[in-house]
Amino acid sequence: MTISHFAQDAAQIALEKFNRGEIDRRSFLFALSGLGLAAAFKPGAALADASEIVVCNWGGAAVDAFAKAYGDPFTKKSGMKVVIDGAGPAVGTIRAMVESGKVIWDATDGGMIDSLTLGKGHLVEKIDYTIVDKSQVPENFAGEFGVSNYVYSNVLAYDAEATKGVAPTGWADFFDTAKFPGKRTMCKWIQGQLEFVLMADGVAPADLYPLDVDRAFKKLKPMLADIIFWEGGAQTQQLFREGEVVMGNIWHTRANLLNKETPDKFKWIWEQNILSASAWSVPKGNPAGKKVFEFINSTLDPAGQLVLLQLMGNGPSNPKTLALMTPADALVNPTTKENAASQIMLNPAYYAEHETELQNKYLDFISS
């Protein structure tokens, strides 16, 4: 899995808000436009030049959300236009742009893992920390080739009616079908999956990496017949709504939506939540040059990150945003102190080195 799966899902969440009339017409029109661009890179789709900043994210309503959270504040401050292109900054697309010398994006919304992969391939610039204030984010969110702009979490969600009001206390309960009868769901994309299986088998968080894949598969194998594997966030909501599963490893944004639908029925716990960081990267040869780092620096501002949390559910990477949150914001934010008490951070360096091999092995295993 790459960060794109979460980013696309976050966009889908916001799009659903448009459809329910919770976001204005302008936002809705942005969403339609973004969805039309989301499938593939189209040369010339964004007319980048040195007088504007072109940002690529994963389309849908994230186009408008990024404009409100990051684009408008930067334009107001600098006078420089920000264009949000929802084409989707896949690693292969960035590679094609850079190698052909036809770069149209200045900043891309990938993940810390993608930034390492792109940096290793000499496809992105080093983050200029003489312009970007790295003190605005935790040290591990300020990488050589990417700096984090938001975070998200894999959490344990459950159907409280099916569990008769008894809440699970951690991933070990995911495997306890005697205490909690019923099917489970987990993701078919590898990131954040084997970590929780190993913790359920007694591995301490500090000892998770390198992942003991054989041990995880041994723990998981007896459960395979009781697990439905999901590919996208909307599917997780559907599985819970239709009563197909009683428990699952899903994104915190989807768990929150389920809870809003039926607060007494669908809940989640923050114990042992698995945190991932998204990140800005800068393709080599970006049209705006060094100006992009001024934009990136502005997106670390707590006020803009709060807007993104409220529009999309994405957690802020700047801890100072916590001070701006309402109690309702803090309740659904993965980095709130109480929520993060037993949190595990996904290891980007490990996945940048091993993800392709792990993903293939995982798919073979779950289809066996």
GROMACS .gro file of C-alpha atoms in nm:
model
  368
    1MET     CA    1   0.000   0.000   0.000
    2THR     CA    2   0.111   0.359  -0.048
    3ILE     CA    3  -0.018   0.671   0.112
    4SER     CA    4  -0.249   0.717  -0.188
    5HIS     CA    5  -0.501   0.467  -0.058
    6PHE     CA    6  -0.565   0.677   0.251
    7ALA     CA    7  -0.547   1.007   0.066
    8GLN     CA    8  -0.801   0.893  -0.192
    9ASP     CA    9  -1.027   0.768   0.083
   10ALA     CA   10  -1.002   1.099   0.269
   11ALA     CA   11  -1.111   1.270  -0.051
   12GLN     CA   12  -1.406   1.032  -0.079
   13ILE     CA   13  -1.517   1.116   0.273
   14ALA     CA   14  -1.527   1.485   0.191
   15LEU     CA   15  -1.711   1.413  -0.134
   16GLU     CA   16  -1.979   1.233   0.061
   17LYS     CA   17  -2.016   1.551   0.264
   18PHE     CA   18  -2.084   1.741  -0.057
   19ASN     CA   19  -2.351   1.492  -0.152
   20ARG     CA   20  -2.521   1.539   0.183
   21GLY     CA   21  -2.517   1.917   0.145
   22GLU     CA   22  -2.268   1.966   0.426
   23ILE     CA   23  -2.023   2.157   0.205
   24ASP     CA   24  -2.113   2.444  -0.029
   25ARG     CA   25  -2.172   2.439  -0.404
   26ARG     CA   26  -1.827   2.571  -0.485
   27SER     CA   27  -1.675   2.278  -0.300
   28PHE     CA   28  -1.904   2.039  -0.479
   29LEU     CA   29  -1.799   2.170  -0.821
   30PHE     CA   30  -1.435   2.139  -0.721
   31ALA     CA   31  -1.501   1.779  -0.629
   32LEU     CA   32  -1.650   1.693  -0.966
   33SER     CA   33  -1.357   1.854  -1.139
   34GLY     CA   34  -1.113   1.669  -0.918
   35LEU     CA   35  -1.271   1.333  -0.981
   36GLY     CA   36  -1.237   1.390  -1.353
   37LEU     CA   37  -0.866   1.439  -1.314
   38ALA     CA   38  -0.797   1.165  -1.066
   39ALA     CA   39  -0.731   0.872  -1.292
   40ALA     CA   40  -0.405   0.955  -1.461
   41PHE     CA   41  -0.142   1.211  -1.536
   42LYS     CA   42  -0.236   1.434  -1.828
   43PRO     CA   43   0.050   1.648  -1.964
   44GLY     CA   44  -0.056   2.009  -1.961
   45ALA     CA   45  -0.354   1.950  -1.732
   46ALA     CA   46  -0.206   2.199  -1.489
   47LEU     CA   47  -0.043   2.498  -1.654
   48ALA     CA   48   0.242   2.533  -1.413
   49ASP     CA   49   0.477   2.826  -1.432
   50ALA     CA   50   0.716   3.000  -1.202
   51SER     CA   51   0.455   3.250  -1.082
   52GLU     CA   52   0.229   2.993  -0.914
   53ILE     CA   53   0.252   2.685  -0.698
   54VAL     CA   54   0.096   2.366  -0.838
   55VAL     CA   55   0.019   2.104  -0.578
   56CYS     CA   56  -0.078   1.750  -0.669
   57ASN     CA   57  -0.298   1.546  -0.438
   58TRP     CA   58  -0.536   1.255  -0.489
   59GLY     CA   59  -0.836   1.441  -0.623
   60GLY     CA   60  -1.203   1.441  -0.528
   61ALA     CA   61  -1.300   1.683  -0.256
   62ALA     CA   62  -0.941   1.689  -0.130
   63VAL     CA   63  -0.884   1.939  -0.409
   64ASP     CA   64  -1.107   2.192  -0.238
   65ALA     CA   65  -1.004   2.097   0.115
   66PHE     CA   66  -0.636   2.152   0.034
   67ALA     CA   67  -0.724   2.483  -0.132
   68LYS     CA   68  -0.901   2.604   0.181
   69ALA     CA   69  -0.653   2.465   0.433
   70TYR     CA   70  -0.326   2.536   0.251
   71GLY     CA   71  -0.377   2.728  -0.075
   72ASP     CA   72  -0.589   3.025   0.033
   73PRO     CA   73  -0.376   3.115   0.338
   74PHE     CA   74  -0.057   3.107   0.130
   75THR     CA   75  -0.207   3.319  -0.147
   76LYS     CA   76  -0.337   3.570   0.107
   77LYS     CA   77   0.006   3.597   0.263
   78SER     CA   78   0.224   3.591  -0.048
   79GLY     CA   79   0.000   3.695  -0.336
   80MET     CA   80   0.108   3.382  -0.520
   81LYS     CA   81  -0.163   3.163  -0.673
   82VAL     CA   82  -0.190   2.800  -0.562
   83VAL     CA   83  -0.338   2.543  -0.803
   84ILE     CA   84  -0.449   2.208  -0.666
   85ASP     CA   85  -0.426   1.930  -0.926
   86GLY     CA   86  -0.606   1.611  -0.830
   87ALA     CA   87  -0.428   1.387  -1.080
   88GLY     CA   88  -0.267   1.169  -0.811
   89PRO     CA   89   0.111   1.189  -0.753
   90ALA     CA   90   0.199   0.823  -0.799
   91VAL     CA   91   0.569   0.743  -0.776
   92GLY     CA   92   0.573   0.618  -1.137
   93THR     CA   93   0.414   0.939  -1.262
   94ILE     CA   94   0.668   1.156  -1.083
   95ARG     CA   95   0.946   0.940  -1.223
   96ALA     CA   96   0.809   0.985  -1.577
   97MET     CA   97   0.787   1.362  -1.535
   98VAL     CA   98   1.135   1.405  -1.397
   99GLU     CA   99   1.302   1.173  -1.645
  100SER     CA  100   1.126   1.340  -1.939
  101GLY     CA  101   1.202   1.690  -1.809
  102LYS     CA  102   0.829   1.780  -1.818
  103VAL     CA  103   0.757   1.851  -1.453
  104ILE     CA  104   0.434   2.039  -1.385
  105TRP     CA  105   0.403   1.989  -1.009
  106ASP     CA  106   0.581   2.183  -0.740
  107ALA     CA  107   0.470   1.981  -0.437
  108THR     CA  108   0.316   1.635  -0.414
  109ASP     CA  109   0.102   1.484  -0.138
  110GLY     CA  110   0.261   1.146  -0.090
  111GLY     CA  111   0.379   0.971   0.223
  112MET     CA  112   0.701   0.952   0.419
  113ILE     CA  113   0.756   0.614   0.254
  114ASP     CA  114   0.710   0.760  -0.095
  115SER     CA  115   0.950   1.044  -0.012
  116LEU     CA  116   1.221   0.794   0.077
  117THR     CA  117   1.160   0.594  -0.241
  118LEU     CA  118   1.168   0.909  -0.456
  119GLY     CA  119   1.476   1.040  -0.278
  120LYS     CA  120   1.660   0.715  -0.329
  121GLY     CA  121   1.577   0.739  -0.700
  122HIS     CA  122   1.708   1.099  -0.720
  123LEU     CA  123   1.362   1.214  -0.833
  124VAL     CA  124   1.289   1.479  -0.570
  125GLU     CA  125   1.468   1.773  -0.412
  126LYS     CA  126   1.592   1.772  -0.057
  127ILE     CA  127   1.358   1.971   0.167
  128ASP     CA  128   1.516   2.313   0.216
  129TYR     CA  129   1.513   2.352   0.591
  130THR     CA  130   1.659   2.700   0.567
  131ILE     CA  131   1.306   2.794   0.450
  132VAL     CA  132   1.090   2.518   0.598
  133ASP     CA  133   1.079   2.542   0.977
  134LYS     CA  134   1.135   2.183   1.083
  135SER     CA  135   1.069   2.274   1.446
  136GLN     CA  136   0.698   2.288   1.355
  137VAL     CA  137   0.678   1.907   1.334
  138PRO     CA  138   0.823   1.619   1.537
  139GLU     CA  139   1.176   1.522   1.437
  140ASN     CA  140   1.068   1.199   1.266
  141PHE     CA  141   0.819   1.397   1.049
  142ALA     CA  142   1.097   1.612   0.898
  143GLY     CA  143   1.272   1.384   0.651
  144GLU     CA  144   1.547   1.464   0.402
  145PHE     CA  145   1.308   1.434   0.106
  146GLY     CA  146   0.967   1.482   0.269
  147VAL     CA  147   0.806   1.678   0.552
  148SER     CA  148   0.476   1.569   0.702
  149ASN     CA  149   0.160   1.769   0.632
  150TYR     CA  150  -0.094   1.544   0.810
  151VAL     CA  151  -0.131   1.205   0.978
  152TYR     CA  152  -0.383   0.923   0.993
  153SER     CA  153  -0.430   0.608   1.195
  154ASN     CA  154  -0.533   0.242   1.171
  155VAL     CA  155  -0.763   0.167   1.466
  156LEU     CA  156  -0.968  -0.120   1.605
  157ALA     CA  157  -1.337  -0.053   1.531
  158TYR     CA  158  -1.620  -0.270   1.660
  159ASP     CA  159  -1.996  -0.322   1.660
  160ALA     CA  160  -2.099  -0.260   2.021
  161GLU     CA  161  -2.438  -0.428   1.974
  162ALA     CA  162  -2.271  -0.746   1.851
  163THR     CA  163  -2.024  -0.741   2.141
  164LYS     CA  164  -2.312  -0.678   2.384
  165GLY     CA  165  -2.159  -0.352   2.498
  166VAL     CA  166  -1.822  -0.503   2.581
  167ALA     CA  167  -1.535  -0.303   2.430
  168PRO     CA  168  -1.219  -0.474   2.307
  169THR     CA  169  -0.907  -0.359   2.488
  170GLY     CA  170  -0.647  -0.417   2.216
  171TRP     CA  171  -0.555  -0.627   1.914
  172ALA     CA  172  -0.546  -0.950   2.115
  173ASP     CA  173  -0.925  -0.928   2.124
  174PHE     CA  174  -0.932  -0.925   1.744
  175PHE     CA  175  -0.827  -1.290   1.763
  176ASP     CA  176  -1.054  -1.385   2.054
  177THR     CA  177  -1.355  -1.529   1.871
  178ALA     CA  178  -1.480  -1.700   2.185
  179LYS     CA  179  -1.515  -1.368   2.367
  180PHE     CA  180  -1.621  -1.176   2.053
  181PRO     CA  181  -1.789  -1.411   1.802
  182GLY     CA  182  -1.820  -1.298   1.442
  183LYS     CA  183  -1.619  -1.207   1.136
  184ARG     CA  184  -1.342  -0.948   1.119
  185THR     CA  185  -1.209  -0.719   0.851
  186MET     CA  186  -0.857  -0.606   0.773
  187CYS     CA  187  -0.688  -0.437   0.478
  188LYS     CA  188  -0.543  -0.615   0.175
  189TRP     CA  189  -0.270  -0.349   0.159
  190ILE     CA  190   0.018  -0.443   0.381
  191GLN     CA  191   0.097  -0.123   0.572
  192GLY     CA  192  -0.022  -0.142   0.932
  193GLN     CA  193  -0.150  -0.500   0.907
  194LEU     CA  194   0.118  -0.734   1.031
  195GLU     CA  195   0.210  -0.491   1.309
  196PHE     CA  196  -0.120  -0.545   1.488
  197VAL     CA  197  -0.106  -0.921   1.434
  198LEU     CA  198   0.237  -0.936   1.595
  199MET     CA  199   0.128  -0.720   1.888
  200ALA     CA  200  -0.166  -0.954   1.938
  201ASP     CA  201   0.087  -1.238   1.950
  202GLY     CA  202   0.282  -1.068   2.227
  203VAL     CA  203   0.549  -0.874   2.037
  204ALA     CA  204   0.637  -0.547   2.210
  205PRO     CA  205   0.599  -0.231   1.996
  206ALA     CA  206   0.970  -0.159   2.026
  207ASP     CA  207   1.046  -0.501   1.875
  208LEU     CA  208   0.810  -0.489   1.575
  209TYR     CA  209   1.072  -0.403   1.310
  210PRO     CA  210   1.195  -0.582   1.112
  211LEU     CA  211   0.856  -0.753   1.094
  212ASP     CA  212   0.859  -1.124   1.171
  213VAL     CA  213   0.642  -1.214   0.873
  214ASP     CA  214   0.642  -1.589   0.934
  215ARG     CA  215   0.528  -1.540   1.294
  216ALA     CA  216   0.253  -1.301   1.182
  217PHE     CA  217   0.129  -1.545   0.916
  218LYS     CA  218   0.129  -1.831   1.168
  219LYS     CA  219  -0.085  -1.622   1.405
  220LEU     CA  220  -0.317  -1.508   1.128
  221LYS     CA  221  -0.367  -1.833   0.938
  222PRO     CA  222  -0.631  -1.991   1.169
  223MET     CA  223  -0.834  -1.668   1.134
  224LEU     CA  224  -0.829  -1.639   0.755
  225ALA     CA  225  -1.171  -1.798   0.706
  226ASP     CA  226  -1.320  -1.537   0.942
  227ILE     CA  227  -1.162  -1.233   0.779
  228ILE     CA  228  -1.302  -1.018   0.498
  229PHE     CA  229  -1.024  -0.813   0.337
  230TRP     CA  230  -1.111  -0.458   0.234
  231GLU     CA  231  -0.959  -0.250  -0.046
  232GLY     CA  232  -1.107   0.095   0.016
  233GLY     CA  233  -1.239   0.287   0.317
  234ALA     CA  234  -1.600   0.303   0.197
  235GLN     CA  235  -1.604  -0.077   0.193
  236THR     CA  236  -1.524  -0.087   0.565
  237GLN     CA  237  -1.829   0.123   0.646
  238GLN     CA  238  -2.046  -0.102   0.435
  239LEU     CA  239  -1.917  -0.419   0.601
  240PHE     CA  240  -2.010  -0.281   0.944
  241ARG     CA  241  -2.344  -0.136   0.834
  242GLU     CA  242  -2.457  -0.466   0.682
  243GLY     CA  243  -2.349  -0.661   0.988
  244GLU     CA  244  -2.095  -0.869   0.801
  245VAL     CA  245  -1.823  -0.801   1.054
  246VAL     CA  246  -1.813  -0.725   1.425
  247MET     CA  247  -1.458  -0.596   1.444
  248GLY     CA  248  -1.192  -0.458   1.211
  249ASN     CA  249  -0.867  -0.277   1.145
  250ILE     CA  250  -0.984   0.036   0.961
  251TRP     CA  251  -0.884   0.403   0.919
  252HIS     CA  252  -0.982   0.637   1.202
  253THR     CA  253  -1.167   0.863   0.959
  254ARG     CA  254  -1.403   0.581   0.861
  255ALA     CA  255  -1.447   0.469   1.222
  256ASN     CA  256  -1.549   0.824   1.307
  257LEU     CA  257  -1.806   0.834   1.026
  258LEU     CA  258  -1.956   0.504   1.141
  259ASN     CA  259  -1.982   0.641   1.493
  260LYS     CA  260  -2.155   0.955   1.369
  261GLU     CA  261  -2.409   0.742   1.182
  262THR     CA  262  -2.496   0.525   1.484
  263PRO     CA  263  -2.312   0.635   1.800
  264ASP     CA  264  -2.444   0.360   2.025
  265LYS     CA  265  -2.359   0.083   1.779
  266PHE     CA  266  -2.030   0.161   1.602
  267LYS     CA  267  -1.729   0.254   1.811
  268TRP     CA  268  -1.353   0.234   1.803
  269ILE     CA  269  -1.066   0.230   2.047
  270TRP     CA  270  -0.737   0.419   2.029
  271GLU     CA  271  -0.537   0.155   2.216
  272GLN     CA  272  -0.241   0.040   2.000
  273ASN     CA  273  -0.347   0.262   1.709
  274ILE     CA  274  -0.096   0.257   1.423
  275LEU     CA  275  -0.001   0.605   1.301
  276SER     CA  276   0.117   0.692   0.949
  277ALA     CA  277   0.246   1.026   0.823
  278SER     CA  278   0.175   1.188   0.488
  279ALA     CA  279   0.443   1.419   0.346
  280TRP     CA  280   0.515   1.685   0.090
  281SER     CA  281   0.782   1.609  -0.167
  282VAL     CA  282   0.924   1.835  -0.441
  283PRO     CA  283   0.991   1.680  -0.784
  284LYS     CA  284   1.325   1.777  -0.935
  285GLY     CA  285   1.285   2.056  -1.187
  286ASN     CA  286   0.965   2.192  -1.031
  287PRO     CA  287   0.857   2.512  -1.212
  288ALA     CA  288   0.832   2.734  -0.902
  289GLY     CA  289   1.181   2.649  -0.780
  290LYS     CA  290   1.261   2.750  -0.422
  291LYS     CA  291   0.927   2.931  -0.384
  292VAL     CA  292   0.761   2.596  -0.321
  293PHE     CA  293   0.939   2.568   0.011
  294GLU     CA  294   0.772   2.889   0.127
  295PHE     CA  295   0.439   2.726   0.045
  296ILE     CA  296   0.534   2.405   0.225
  297ASN     CA  297   0.643   2.603   0.528
  298SER     CA  298   0.307   2.781   0.536
  299THR     CA  299   0.120   2.449   0.538
  300LEU     CA  300   0.278   2.364   0.871
  301ASP     CA  301   0.082   2.648   1.028
  302PRO     CA  302  -0.156   2.510   1.293
  303ALA     CA  303  -0.456   2.710   1.169
  304GLY     CA  304  -0.445   2.550   0.824
  305GLN     CA  305  -0.392   2.204   0.965
  306LEU     CA  306  -0.697   2.250   1.187
  307VAL     CA  307  -0.903   2.334   0.878
  308LEU     CA  308  -0.791   2.010   0.713
  309LEU     CA  309  -0.882   1.812   1.025
  310GLN     CA  310  -1.229   1.962   1.030
  311LEU     CA  311  -1.288   1.915   0.655
  312MET     CA  312  -1.127   1.575   0.599
  313GLY     CA  313  -1.054   1.421   0.939
  314ASN     CA  314  -0.680   1.417   0.871
  315GLY     CA  315  -0.479   1.468   1.189
  316PRO     CA  316  -0.230   1.756   1.205
  317SER     CA  317   0.145   1.698   1.189
  318ASN     CA  318   0.212   2.017   1.386
  319PRO     CA  319   0.155   1.947   1.759
  320LYS     CA  320   0.071   2.315   1.818
  321THR     CA  321  -0.260   2.252   1.639
  322LEU     CA  322  -0.377   2.064   1.948
  323ALA     CA  323  -0.413   2.393   2.135
  324LEU     CA  324  -0.661   2.520   1.875
  325MET     CA  325  -0.891   2.217   1.882
  326THR     CA  326  -1.237   2.204   2.029
  327PRO     CA  327  -1.313   1.903   2.250
  328ALA     CA  328  -1.493   1.750   1.950
  329ASP     CA  329  -1.186   1.796   1.729
  330ALA     CA  330  -0.957   1.645   1.991
  331LEU     CA  331  -1.181   1.344   2.033
  332VAL     CA  332  -1.128   1.227   1.673
  333ASN     CA  333  -0.766   1.334   1.633
  334PRO     CA  334  -0.514   1.047   1.645
  335THR     CA  335  -0.238   1.254   1.806
  336THR     CA  336  -0.440   1.389   2.098
  337LYS     CA  337  -0.244   1.288   2.410
  338GLU     CA  338  -0.506   1.053   2.547
  339ASN     CA  339  -0.564   0.893   2.205
  340ALA     CA  340  -0.193   0.845   2.139
  341ALA     CA  341  -0.102   0.699   2.478
  342SER     CA  342  -0.019   0.354   2.336
  343GLN     CA  343   0.031   0.457   1.973
  344ILE     CA  344   0.272   0.281   1.736
  345MET     CA  345   0.438   0.474   1.454
  346LEU     CA  346   0.465   0.297   1.119
  347ASN     CA  347   0.832   0.269   1.015
  348PRO     CA  348   0.878   0.446   0.676
  349ALA     CA  349   1.238   0.334   0.626
  350TYR     CA  350   1.142  -0.029   0.669
  351TYR     CA  351   0.857  -0.008   0.417
  352ALA     CA  352   1.061   0.191   0.166
  353GLU     CA  353   1.303  -0.100   0.161
  354HIS     CA  354   1.066  -0.398   0.181
  355GLU     CA  355   0.711  -0.302   0.081
  356THR     CA  356   0.698  -0.453  -0.268
  357GLU     CA  357   0.827  -0.789  -0.153
  358LEU     CA  358   0.602  -0.785   0.156
  359GLN     CA  359   0.291  -0.688  -0.037
  360ASN     CA  360   0.332  -0.971  -0.287
  361LYS     CA  361   0.395  -1.223  -0.012
  362TYR     CA  362   0.094  -1.097   0.184
  363LEU     CA  363  -0.140  -1.120  -0.116
  364ASP     CA  364  -0.025  -1.475  -0.185
  365PHE     CA  365  -0.086  -1.564   0.179
  366ILE     CA  366  -0.436  -1.419   0.216
  367SER     CA  367  -0.548  -1.577  -0.111
  368SER     CA  368  -0.413  -1.921  -0.018
   0.00000   0.00000   0.00000
